[in-house]
Amino acid sequence: MKALMAQTKMELMLTLRQFEGMLITVIFPPVLLIFFAGIGVKPSSADRPIDFLLPGMLALAVMSTGLVSLSIRTAYERNYGVLKRLGSTPLSRGQLLIAKIISVIAVDILDIIILIGIAYFLFDWHPTGALPIAIFALILGTATFSSFGLMLAGSVRPETTLAAANTLFFLFLLLGGIAWPLDKLPSFLSIPARIFPSSAFADALRDSLAKNPSFSLWNILILAAWGVVTLVIASRTFRWE
Amino acid sequence: MVETGEKSTNTLHDAISVRSLVKSYGERRAVDELSFSVWRGEIFALLGPNGAGKTTTVEMLEGYRTPDAGEVRVLGLDPIRDGAELKQRIGVMLQSAGVYPTVTPLEILNLFHDFYRDAEDPKKLIELVGLEESANTRFRQLSGGQQRRLALASALIGKPELLFLDEPTTAMDPQARHMTWEILQTLRDRGLTILLTTHFMEEAERLADRVAIIDHGRLLALEEPRVLTQTSAEEVQFTGPAGLDTALLSRLPSAHGAREERPGFYVMQTARPLDLLVELTSWGRDRGILLNDLRVGHESLEEVFLRLTGHELRE
């Protein structure tokens, strides 16, 4: 227990010290939220831009923590031999993984507080919808994108992980229904974009936070499927050194 | 096939016991039927060139790799099956330090401190390895030698009974290297068992109680360095300018013969080595020839290695 706490503290400290990671996970989503809400992007189905954008930015924040921050940090730790060195200490791999997950969840919670605070104070957003479904979707999204991140971190050079994570991040951001509604994309882009984990995640959040909330089974299944596939690949290909 | 210096097969008294250990990578046998024991309280050196199988062997003892065949016991435990218990009792220094670049020595030692049931005070270890002034410097800003010293401190944090050191003094300046040797000798005197791999002959010769020479995954010799380097007292060796007249040398009154083994390295046979030393030095003085490294019946470890493996130890 002492070992797990110490490692969790270290993971949090490392997260805070990784400037690029903090930029993309903690600063970028609120900036985008303010920017897009300011210019008033919304699909025809939503009443106000903030109702469309807040769930999207929550999805973006969760996505960036697992897909970008976790993957790049882990890939470099493997490259520096840190994961190998930890392997000869009494800290177990399970404990290391739990510590990483806790640090991801902590950053996610920080993000969620910041984003909801901005929506509430600047854009007059009030909580509506089915909160338990939204929380379920956030937990599932955290798991899926953390698996995605570990898959990217597990077997290639850290430079490759960095490039892949950033590319996927921007692809999901631009085409994945996060900041730009899918129905405003041309159909040759919007059709594949519907099965992106980002659009499934953002739509599941939107449906649960809508005035008439619903449980979007299809989106939850897509998100869960991505989670299972990436987790299986990650656990089969992950190398500790 | 080789005298391994085994005393007994009593694994209770051995810190490490290895029997017929085999590990292959594809077609290549990295470790080939290796057997040896490390006794409690000794410094044991694995000496060999790059690719000899040293690191692979050590990593099987540490539980990183599973042997293909053979038996391994470390502190009486199986490194794979009893890994959790074993890791409380060993300390490991790998070739790469494995420290987060943005973390300071004090922070990493405080972290490792919390992994162990019974741990050393991080500040004491910082002092021991002489990193007081860099205790709060981020790892990536430390020099190569400082990084190695931190790796040593991190191997000691769990108060280990057994210490694994893979090339411990590589990248250290001579001063840090001598300090490290002193630390290791002090630890050994306190009862710690140390297994180290090295390609520094001087390190093995000065530090190790016993040296195992391995090449191509096989054990070639296992002895105290003193014994390994002791050859017949009927020989006198020295170095000097290349191309001395060996016929002239062998006519010295106490000499039975002389040969130039390598350019500038001479070996002479004698029944009266002390007399020959006197004759040789005056012979050299008369001709203005400086003779160095005059030794009676002693090979350097480097020469032993060359003789056993047929190639020089270079990495």
Coordinates of C-alpha atoms in Angstrom, one line a residue, chain A residues 2-4 6-7 10-11 13-14 17 77 80-91 93 96 100 241, chain B residues 59 64-65 87-88 92 94 96-104 107-108 111-116 138 154-155:
Chain A
K2 CA 2.9 2.3 0.9
A3 CA 4.6 1.4 -2.4
L4 CA 1.4 2.1 -4.4
A6 CA 4.5 6.5 -3.3
Q7 CA 4.4 5.5 -6.9
M10 CA 5.5 10.1 -8.3
E11 CA 3.2 9.6 -11.3
M13 CA 4.5 14.7 -10.0
L14 CA 5.7 13.5 -13.3
R17 CA 6.3 18.3 -14.7
E77 CA 9.9 5.7 -19.4
Y80 CA 14.9 5.4 -20.4
G81 CA 14.9 2.0 -18.7
V82 CA 12.7 3.2 -15.9
L83 CA 10.1 0.5 -16.4
K84 CA 12.9 -2.1 -16.4
R85 CA 14.5 -0.7 -13.3
L86 CA 11.2 -0.6 -11.4
G87 CA 10.8 -4.3 -12.4
S88 CA 13.6 -5.3 -10.0
T89 CA 12.0 -3.5 -7.0
P90 CA 9.1 -4.8 -4.9
L91 CA 6.7 -2.5 -6.8
R93 CA 3.6 -4.3 -12.5
L96 CA 2.6 0.5 -11.4
K100 CA -0.7 5.3 -13.6
E241 CA 12.2 -2.8 -21.8
Chain B
E59 CA 19.1 -11.0 -15.7
Y64 CA 14.0 -10.6 -15.7
R65 CA 14.4 -13.6 -18.0
K87 CA 12.9 -8.4 -4.7
Q88 CA 12.7 -7.3 -1.1
V92 CA 20.0 -4.2 -8.6
L94 CA 21.5 -2.1 -14.3
S96 CA 21.3 2.1 -17.6
A97 CA 20.3 3.9 -14.4
G98 CA 16.6 3.8 -15.2
V99 CA 15.7 7.0 -13.5
Y100 CA 13.1 9.6 -14.6
P101 CA 15.0 12.4 -16.2
T102 CA 13.1 15.2 -14.4
V103 CA 13.4 13.7 -11.0
T104 CA 16.2 14.4 -8.4
E107 CA 13.2 12.2 -4.9
I108 CA 14.0 8.9 -6.6
L111 CA 10.3 6.8 -3.8
F112 CA 12.3 3.6 -3.7
H113 CA 12.4 3.9 0.1
D114 CA 8.7 3.3 0.2
F115 CA 8.9 0.1 -1.9
Y116 CA 10.8 -1.9 0.8
R138 CA 17.4 16.8 -11.9
S154 CA 19.2 3.2 -5.5
A155 CA 20.4 -0.5 -5.4

